[in-house]
Amino acid sequence: MRVVDFGQYIAAPGAGQNLADLGADVIKVEPPGGDQARGIGPFGQAMVRANNRGKRSLAVDLRDPAGHAVVRDLVASADVVLHNFRHGVSERLRLDADTLRARHPRLVYGFVTGFGTRGPSAYRVGLDIAAQAEFAVMDLTGEADGDPQRVGFTVADVLAAQALTSGVLAALLQRATTGRGDVVETSLMEAVVHAQAATWAEYELAGAAPRRRGNGQALAAPAADLVRTRDGGTLVVSAYTQEKFAALCEAIGRPGLASDPRFATNPDRVAHRPALLDALHDTLGRLDRATAQERLRAAGIVCGAVRRFDEIVDDADLLASGIVADCPDGRGGRTAPTTPFSLGGRRPTRTPPAPRTGEHTARVLAELGRSEDEIRALIDSGAVRAAPRDPAAHDLTEEPA
């Protein structure tokens, strides 16, 4: 399965990364200067590293006729094309779905925009933070009396990458039946709205817009509520059914709380949440985080320690799952998360790092039938760029996909 990935930053490259982890030959087509993310310091380098593992890089000038001819030949060899060009750019580059699929009807063509291609914002630049802001994610994140806050990672980009991956896989399954490809379209807007389906339903049922409230669920208690422990740790606790709340009261040595009129039912507990949290703090706050968590787990109470990133990278459950694969890149990287699921218990145990810009240009051109003289002429003309192979890179031919 060959995927031609014109994406930059996260949304389309993230989908290409998912397909690469599943064994596809993903060729990252980037301008001679590289994916724009490569030029914005550690923030951008992290994007490149996280979303381009195991891909091959072809650096080509799409505005150069010779470079464009290379890309047309590459697309002719592809099963899937991905991009996150701003709406209208693919048409100007003659890489739009209608043009390519007229020549290659089996092609699956997938793309991401910021706000879709049919509404008044079709031509707007779309970035993760704009989608978070304009489609309620920020409004619902943060303390009730504080400023709206973005989610702590690029959630709109990541959700869009997952949506695009799902659509491409569905189109490939359809092609296996019909013999024809299709066009898969999504946007940052659609991805974040889809992820808030329950919030949408809450709005329709309640007849009022859900409001930012920080921790704690609006209609259940204790639910996603924070409790501080003696050693400065924090636990998040949920036990809002009658059975679980009674078990929680037993676990903390306060069985009488279950019959307290203020806490007798879930609506009562929601109405008296501050008093309820005071009672939980009074008991759990005398314990260290590990002891409090152990006691609650033993009682079957849903709880979690609020941990920093440096506390999760060596987590025993995480490592046992197999999601963390070796990814030595010679530039500070050692490991990387791969597919969030296994197939028959299998996942990649070793994953190649992201390529350098143009690292595989010569090899890809040779696969397209270009002679050594033709490749040299393309490089010398500036139509393509070829970089030396990264000596730290894992050879894709060493192991079967």
Tab-separated table of N, CA and C in Angstrom, residues 272-396:
chain	number	residue	atom	x	y	z
A	272	HIS	N	-24.777	19.943	47.025
A	272	HIS	CA	-23.926	20.209	48.188
A	272	HIS	C	-22.488	19.769	47.917
A	273	ARG	N	-22.037	19.952	46.686
A	273	ARG	CA	-20.691	19.500	46.301
A	273	ARG	C	-19.588	20.079	47.204
A	274	PRO	N	-19.572	21.383	47.535
A	274	PRO	CA	-18.497	21.894	48.381
A	274	PRO	C	-18.400	21.163	49.719
A	275	ALA	N	-19.548	20.917	50.348
A	275	ALA	CA	-19.527	20.206	51.632
A	275	ALA	C	-19.051	18.767	51.444
A	276	LEU	N	-19.444	18.160	50.336
A	276	LEU	CA	-19.002	16.795	50.050
A	276	LEU	C	-17.492	16.746	49.868
A	277	LEU	N	-16.944	17.677	49.126
A	277	LEU	CA	-15.499	17.694	48.894
A	277	LEU	C	-14.743	17.989	50.178
A	278	ASP	N	-15.310	18.839	51.026
A	278	ASP	CA	-14.673	19.086	52.335
A	278	ASP	C	-14.564	17.785	53.129
A	279	ALA	N	-15.604	16.973	53.089
A	279	ALA	CA	-15.597	15.707	53.823
A	279	ALA	C	-14.551	14.751	53.249
A	280	LEU	N	-14.440	14.705	51.937
A	280	LEU	CA	-13.439	13.836	51.313
A	280	LEU	C	-12.029	14.319	51.620
A	281	HIS	N	-11.817	15.620	51.556
A	281	HIS	CA	-10.502	16.173	51.875
A	281	HIS	C	-10.128	15.900	53.332
A	282	ASP	N	-11.111	15.978	54.202
A	282	ASP	CA	-10.839	15.795	55.626
A	282	ASP	C	-10.243	14.422	55.912
A	283	THR	N	-10.650	13.420	55.131
A	283	THR	CA	-10.146	12.064	55.353
A	283	THR	C	-8.966	11.736	54.445
A	284	LEU	N	-9.150	11.871	53.154
A	284	LEU	CA	-8.088	11.506	52.217
A	284	LEU	C	-6.899	12.449	52.327
A	285	GLY	N	-7.157	13.679	52.767
A	285	GLY	CA	-6.065	14.633	52.915
A	285	GLY	C	-5.079	14.271	54.016
A	286	ARG	N	-5.421	13.290	54.855
A	286	ARG	CA	-4.506	12.840	55.899
A	286	ARG	C	-3.567	11.733	55.406
A	287	LEU	N	-3.817	11.252	54.190
A	287	LEU	CA	-3.033	10.151	53.634
A	287	LEU	C	-2.120	10.672	52.534
A	288	ASP	N	-1.030	9.925	52.278
A	288	ASP	CA	-0.235	10.257	51.098
A	288	ASP	C	-0.952	9.721	49.858
A	289	ARG	N	-0.515	10.185	48.694
A	289	ARG	CA	-1.229	9.866	47.454
A	289	ARG	C	-1.300	8.363	47.193
A	290	ALA	N	-0.185	7.675	47.368
A	290	ALA	CA	-0.150	6.242	47.069
A	290	ALA	C	-1.084	5.459	47.983
A	291	THR	N	-1.097	5.799	49.278
A	291	THR	CA	-1.960	5.087	50.229
A	291	THR	C	-3.428	5.358	49.944
A	292	ALA	N	-3.752	6.625	49.668
A	292	ALA	CA	-5.138	6.973	49.368
A	292	ALA	C	-5.616	6.251	48.108
A	293	GLN	N	-4.779	6.220	47.099
A	293	GLN	CA	-5.158	5.557	45.855
A	293	GLN	C	-5.334	4.055	46.066
A	294	GLU	N	-4.448	3.454	46.846
A	294	GLU	CA	-4.548	2.020	47.115
A	294	GLU	C	-5.848	1.695	47.850
A	295	ARG	N	-6.219	2.536	48.808
A	295	ARG	CA	-7.435	2.290	49.577
A	295	ARG	C	-8.671	2.405	48.690
A	296	LEU	N	-8.707	3.401	47.846
A	296	LEU	CA	-9.860	3.585	46.972
A	296	LEU	C	-9.952	2.477	45.926
A	297	ARG	N	-8.835	2.097	45.361
A	297	ARG	CA	-8.845	1.013	44.376
A	297	ARG	C	-9.344	-0.288	44.992
A	298	ALA	N	-8.908	-0.554	46.222
A	298	ALA	CA	-9.331	-1.789	46.885
A	298	ALA	C	-10.837	-1.842	47.062
A	299	ALA	N	-11.462	-0.663	47.164
A	299	ALA	CA	-12.919	-0.595	47.325
A	299	ALA	C	-13.646	-0.528	45.983
A	300	GLY	N	-12.896	-0.595	44.878
A	300	GLY	CA	-13.514	-0.551	43.560
A	300	GLY	C	-13.937	0.831	43.126
A	301	ILE	N	-13.329	1.862	43.705
A	301	ILE	CA	-13.670	3.245	43.385
A	301	ILE	C	-12.807	3.715	42.224
A	302	VAL	N	-13.421	4.352	41.256
A	302	VAL	CA	-12.667	4.925	40.150
A	302	VAL	C	-11.880	6.123	40.663
A	303	CYS	N	-10.572	6.042	40.535
A	303	CYS	CA	-9.717	7.152	40.958
A	303	CYS	C	-8.448	7.116	40.120
A	304	GLY	N	-7.793	8.233	40.068
A	304	GLY	CA	-6.534	8.305	39.338
A	304	GLY	C	-5.651	9.361	39.944
A	305	ALA	N	-4.367	9.045	40.042
A	305	ALA	CA	-3.406	10.047	40.488
A	305	ALA	C	-3.135	11.012	39.345
A	306	VAL	N	-3.150	12.293	39.631
A	306	VAL	CA	-2.816	13.293	38.622
A	306	VAL	C	-1.297	13.344	38.527
A	307	ARG	N	-0.778	12.891	37.389
A	307	ARG	CA	0.671	12.713	37.262
A	307	ARG	C	1.257	13.618	36.187
A	308	ARG	N	2.533	13.952	36.372
A	308	ARG	CA	3.282	14.700	35.372
A	308	ARG	C	3.723	13.767	34.253
A	309	PHE	N	4.180	14.376	33.149
A	309	PHE	CA	4.613	13.563	32.021
A	309	PHE	C	5.807	12.688	32.393
A	310	ASP	N	6.706	13.228	33.211
A	310	ASP	CA	7.887	12.424	33.559
A	310	ASP	C	7.535	11.256	34.477
A	311	GLU	N	6.289	11.222	34.965
A	311	GLU	CA	5.848	10.092	35.774
A	311	GLU	C	5.193	8.994	34.943
A	312	ILE	N	4.867	9.283	33.687
A	312	ILE	CA	4.151	8.275	32.897
A	312	ILE	C	5.038	7.542	31.905
A	313	VAL	N	6.208	8.111	31.562
A	313	VAL	CA	6.985	7.507	30.475
A	313	VAL	C	7.496	6.118	30.825
A	314	ASP	N	7.635	5.813	32.102
A	314	ASP	CA	8.079	4.483	32.516
A	314	ASP	C	6.971	3.706	33.229
A	315	ASP	N	5.717	4.099	33.015
A	315	ASP	CA	4.595	3.434	33.662
A	315	ASP	C	4.547	1.961	33.255
A	316	ALA	N	4.385	1.091	34.240
A	316	ALA	CA	4.435	-0.354	33.977
A	316	ALA	C	3.297	-0.808	33.070
A	317	ASP	N	2.085	-0.282	33.270
A	317	ASP	CA	0.959	-0.666	32.415
A	317	ASP	C	1.164	-0.187	30.984
A	318	LEU	N	1.665	1.028	30.862
A	318	LEU	CA	1.914	1.579	29.534
A	318	LEU	C	2.934	0.731	28.780
A	319	LEU	N	4.029	0.396	29.448
A	319	LEU	CA	5.065	-0.399	28.800
A	319	LEU	C	4.573	-1.812	28.500
A	320	ALA	N	3.779	-2.377	29.389
A	320	ALA	CA	3.268	-3.731	29.169
A	320	ALA	C	2.312	-3.786	27.978
A	321	SER	N	1.647	-2.690	27.677
A	321	SER	CA	0.694	-2.674	26.564
A	321	SER	C	1.377	-2.837	25.218
A	322	GLY	N	2.634	-2.419	25.130
A	322	GLY	CA	3.362	-2.498	23.873
A	322	GLY	C	3.214	-1.279	22.999
A	323	ILE	N	2.515	-0.236	23.456
A	323	ILE	CA	2.327	0.939	22.615
A	323	ILE	C	3.620	1.728	22.418
A	324	VAL	N	4.572	1.599	23.345
A	324	VAL	CA	5.819	2.352	23.256
A	324	VAL	C	6.850	1.503	22.520
A	325	ALA	N	7.281	1.984	21.371
A	325	ALA	CA	8.251	1.253	20.552
A	325	ALA	C	9.598	1.950	20.586
A	326	ASP	N	10.655	1.192	20.329
A	326	ASP	CA	11.984	1.776	20.197
A	326	ASP	C	12.010	2.664	18.957
A	327	CYS	N	12.584	3.855	19.103
A	327	CYS	CA	12.689	4.778	17.969
A	327	CYS	C	13.973	5.599	18.103
A	328	PRO	N	15.147	4.945	18.032
A	328	PRO	CA	16.395	5.694	18.163
A	328	PRO	C	16.634	6.558	16.932
A	329	ASP	N	16.807	7.855	17.140
A	329	ASP	CA	17.006	8.726	15.988
A	329	ASP	C	18.330	9.474	16.019
A	330	GLY	N	19.137	9.237	17.054
A	330	GLY	CA	20.430	9.900	17.111
A	330	GLY	C	20.348	11.372	17.433
A	331	ARG	N	19.141	11.877	17.702
A	331	ARG	CA	18.959	13.315	17.960
A	331	ARG	C	18.173	13.545	19.246
A	332	GLY	N	18.317	12.617	20.182
A	332	GLY	CA	17.668	12.767	21.470
A	332	GLY	C	16.459	11.891	21.667
A	333	GLY	N	15.926	11.318	20.593
A	333	GLY	CA	14.761	10.464	20.711
A	333	GLY	C	15.152	9.018	20.955
A	334	ARG	N	14.405	8.333	21.825
A	334	ARG	CA	14.660	6.912	22.109
A	334	ARG	C	13.454	6.053	21.790
A	335	THR	N	12.265	6.545	22.123
A	335	THR	CA	11.042	5.754	21.966
A	335	THR	C	9.936	6.631	21.383
A	336	ALA	N	8.842	5.981	20.985
A	336	ALA	CA	7.690	6.715	20.469
A	336	ALA	C	6.445	5.860	20.630
A	337	PRO	N	5.283	6.475	20.901
A	337	PRO	CA	4.033	5.710	20.899
A	337	PRO	C	3.667	5.329	19.464
A	338	THR	N	3.212	4.090	19.277
A	338	THR	CA	2.770	3.674	17.947
A	338	THR	C	1.248	3.520	17.951
A	339	THR	N	0.714	2.529	17.249
A	339	THR	CA	-0.732	2.414	17.114
A	339	THR	C	-1.406	2.275	18.476
A	340	PRO	N	-2.576	2.927	18.675
A	340	PRO	CA	-3.280	2.818	19.954
A	340	PRO	C	-4.108	1.549	20.059
A	341	PHE	N	-3.846	0.583	19.214
A	341	PHE	CA	-4.506	-0.721	19.273
A	341	PHE	C	-3.514	-1.762	18.782
A	342	SER	N	-3.785	-3.011	19.103
A	342	SER	CA	-2.981	-4.112	18.572
A	342	SER	C	-3.838	-4.970	17.671
A	343	LEU	N	-3.209	-5.699	16.772
A	343	LEU	CA	-3.886	-6.641	15.895
A	343	LEU	C	-3.377	-8.031	16.235
A	344	GLY	N	-4.241	-8.853	16.794
A	344	GLY	CA	-3.800	-10.175	17.209
A	344	GLY	C	-2.677	-10.117	18.234
A	345	GLY	N	-2.680	-9.038	19.028
A	345	GLY	CA	-1.633	-8.869	20.028
A	345	GLY	C	-0.346	-8.290	19.476
A	346	ARG	N	-0.333	-7.932	18.184
A	346	ARG	CA	0.901	-7.466	17.554
A	346	ARG	C	0.896	-5.949	17.401
A	347	ARG	N	2.063	-5.367	17.612
A	347	ARG	CA	2.336	-3.965	17.343
A	347	ARG	C	3.794	-3.861	16.903
A	348	PRO	N	4.168	-2.765	16.252
A	348	PRO	CA	5.592	-2.578	15.973
A	348	PRO	C	6.382	-2.469	17.277
A	349	THR	N	7.500	-3.154	17.356
A	349	THR	CA	8.363	-3.033	18.525
A	349	THR	C	9.505	-2.057	18.271
A	350	ARG	N	9.729	-1.756	17.018
A	350	ARG	CA	10.767	-0.808	16.636
A	350	ARG	C	10.224	0.010	15.474
A	351	THR	N	10.377	1.298	15.534
A	351	THR	CA	9.838	2.162	14.496
A	351	THR	C	10.923	3.108	14.006
A	352	PRO	N	11.029	3.286	12.695
A	352	PRO	CA	12.046	4.204	12.168
A	352	PRO	C	11.734	5.638	12.563
A	353	PRO	N	12.737	6.480	12.674
A	353	PRO	CA	12.493	7.890	12.995
A	353	PRO	C	11.966	8.645	11.789
A	354	ALA	N	11.596	9.893	12.010
A	354	ALA	CA	11.196	10.756	10.899
A	354	ALA	C	12.402	10.994	9.994
A	355	PRO	N	12.186	11.090	8.685
A	355	PRO	CA	13.308	11.290	7.759
A	355	PRO	C	13.771	12.738	7.743
A	356	ARG	N	14.969	12.932	7.250
A	356	ARG	CA	15.414	14.277	6.918
A	356	ARG	C	14.730	14.722	5.634
A	357	THR	N	14.656	16.025	5.429
A	357	THR	CA	14.054	16.544	4.204
A	357	THR	C	14.817	16.023	2.990
A	358	GLY	N	14.119	15.322	2.106
A	358	GLY	CA	14.740	14.821	0.884
A	358	GLY	C	15.631	13.618	1.067
A	359	GLU	N	15.543	12.965	2.220
A	359	GLU	CA	16.451	11.853	2.500
A	359	GLU	C	16.284	10.694	1.515
A	360	HIS	N	15.076	10.520	0.980
A	360	HIS	CA	14.827	9.383	0.094
A	360	HIS	C	14.520	9.817	-1.335
A	361	THR	N	14.834	11.062	-1.657
A	361	THR	CA	14.504	11.573	-2.988
A	361	THR	C	15.092	10.704	-4.094
A	362	ALA	N	16.378	10.433	-4.032
A	362	ALA	CA	17.021	9.678	-5.110
A	362	ALA	C	16.437	8.271	-5.219
A	363	ARG	N	16.181	7.652	-4.087
A	363	ARG	CA	15.657	6.288	-4.107
A	363	ARG	C	14.252	6.242	-4.693
A	364	VAL	N	13.412	7.200	-4.309
A	364	VAL	CA	12.050	7.232	-4.837
A	364	VAL	C	12.070	7.507	-6.336
A	365	LEU	N	12.927	8.423	-6.779
A	365	LEU	CA	13.022	8.708	-8.208
A	365	LEU	C	13.470	7.480	-8.993
A	366	ALA	N	14.388	6.731	-8.429
A	366	ALA	CA	14.826	5.501	-9.095
A	366	ALA	C	13.672	4.500	-9.206
A	367	GLU	N	12.868	4.422	-8.157
A	367	GLU	CA	11.711	3.525	-8.201
A	367	GLU	C	10.699	3.956	-9.260
A	368	LEU	N	10.675	5.262	-9.565
A	368	LEU	CA	9.763	5.772	-10.585
A	368	LEU	C	10.340	5.638	-11.992
A	369	GLY	N	11.519	5.025	-12.083
A	369	GLY	CA	12.097	4.754	-13.392
A	369	GLY	C	13.072	5.792	-13.891
A	370	ARG	N	13.437	6.774	-13.062
A	370	ARG	CA	14.403	7.777	-13.489
A	370	ARG	C	15.815	7.189	-13.456
A	371	SER	N	16.589	7.483	-14.471
A	371	SER	CA	17.981	7.017	-14.525
A	371	SER	C	18.844	7.872	-13.608
A	372	GLU	N	20.069	7.407	-13.375
A	372	GLU	CA	20.980	8.187	-12.525
A	372	GLU	C	21.239	9.560	-13.121
A	373	ASP	N	21.380	9.634	-14.452
A	373	ASP	CA	21.615	10.931	-15.090
A	373	ASP	C	20.400	11.840	-14.933
A	374	GLU	N	19.201	11.277	-15.075
A	374	GLU	CA	17.988	12.079	-14.914
A	374	GLU	C	17.842	12.566	-13.477
A	375	ILE	N	18.179	11.709	-12.552
A	375	ILE	CA	18.090	12.107	-11.135
A	375	ILE	C	19.055	13.234	-10.852
A	376	ARG	N	20.290	13.108	-11.359
A	376	ARG	CA	21.285	14.158	-11.132
A	376	ARG	C	20.830	15.464	-11.763
A	377	ALA	N	20.232	15.398	-12.941
A	377	ALA	CA	19.778	16.614	-13.613
A	377	ALA	C	18.653	17.285	-12.825
A	378	LEU	N	17.741	16.486	-12.289
A	378	LEU	CA	16.665	17.051	-11.483
A	378	LEU	C	17.197	17.726	-10.228
A	379	ILE	N	18.186	17.096	-9.592
A	379	ILE	CA	18.784	17.684	-8.388
A	379	ILE	C	19.508	18.978	-8.735
A	380	ASP	N	20.293	18.935	-9.813
A	380	ASP	CA	21.072	20.118	-10.198
A	380	ASP	C	20.179	21.284	-10.609
A	381	SER	N	19.009	20.979	-11.180
A	381	SER	CA	18.111	22.045	-11.612
A	381	SER	C	17.336	22.676	-10.453
A	382	GLY	N	17.318	22.023	-9.310
A	382	GLY	CA	16.553	22.510	-8.164
A	382	GLY	C	15.122	22.025	-8.144
A	383	ALA	N	14.746	21.204	-9.118
A	383	ALA	CA	13.384	20.686	-9.125
A	383	ALA	C	13.137	19.764	-7.940
A	384	VAL	N	14.183	19.069	-7.503
A	384	VAL	CA	14.103	18.220	-6.324
A	384	VAL	C	15.329	18.478	-5.464
A	385	ARG	N	15.229	18.038	-4.228
A	385	ARG	CA	16.366	18.137	-3.309
A	385	ARG	C	16.631	16.755	-2.737
A	386	ALA	N	17.888	16.386	-2.701
A	386	ALA	CA	18.277	15.101	-2.114
A	386	ALA	C	19.227	15.352	-0.958
A	387	ALA	N	18.886	14.828	0.215
A	387	ALA	CA	19.729	14.964	1.399
A	387	ALA	C	20.421	13.639	1.660
A	388	PRO	N	21.587	13.664	2.288
A	388	PRO	CA	22.233	12.392	2.643
A	388	PRO	C	21.392	11.622	3.635
A	389	ARG	N	21.466	10.328	3.559
A	389	ARG	CA	20.711	9.480	4.470
A	389	ARG	C	21.156	9.717	5.899
A	390	ASP	N	20.188	9.773	6.791
A	390	ASP	CA	20.491	9.929	8.214
A	390	ASP	C	21.182	8.665	8.706
A	391	PRO	N	22.423	8.758	9.189
A	391	PRO	CA	23.118	7.547	9.646
A	391	PRO	C	22.442	6.884	10.828
A	392	ALA	N	21.605	7.625	11.550
A	392	ALA	CA	20.907	7.045	12.706
A	392	ALA	C	19.595	6.381	12.313
A	393	ALA	N	19.179	6.563	11.035
A	393	ALA	CA	17.869	6.065	10.619
A	393	ALA	C	17.862	4.550	10.551
A	394	HIS	N	16.720	4.003	10.876
A	394	HIS	CA	16.508	2.562	10.808
A	394	HIS	C	16.184	2.197	9.362
A	395	ASP	N	16.899	1.274	8.778
A	395	ASP	CA	16.687	0.880	7.394
A	395	ASP	C	15.346	0.167	7.256
A	396	LEU	N	14.483	0.700	6.397
A	396	LEU	CA	13.153	0.125	6.228
A	396	LEU	C	13.182	-1.272	5.648
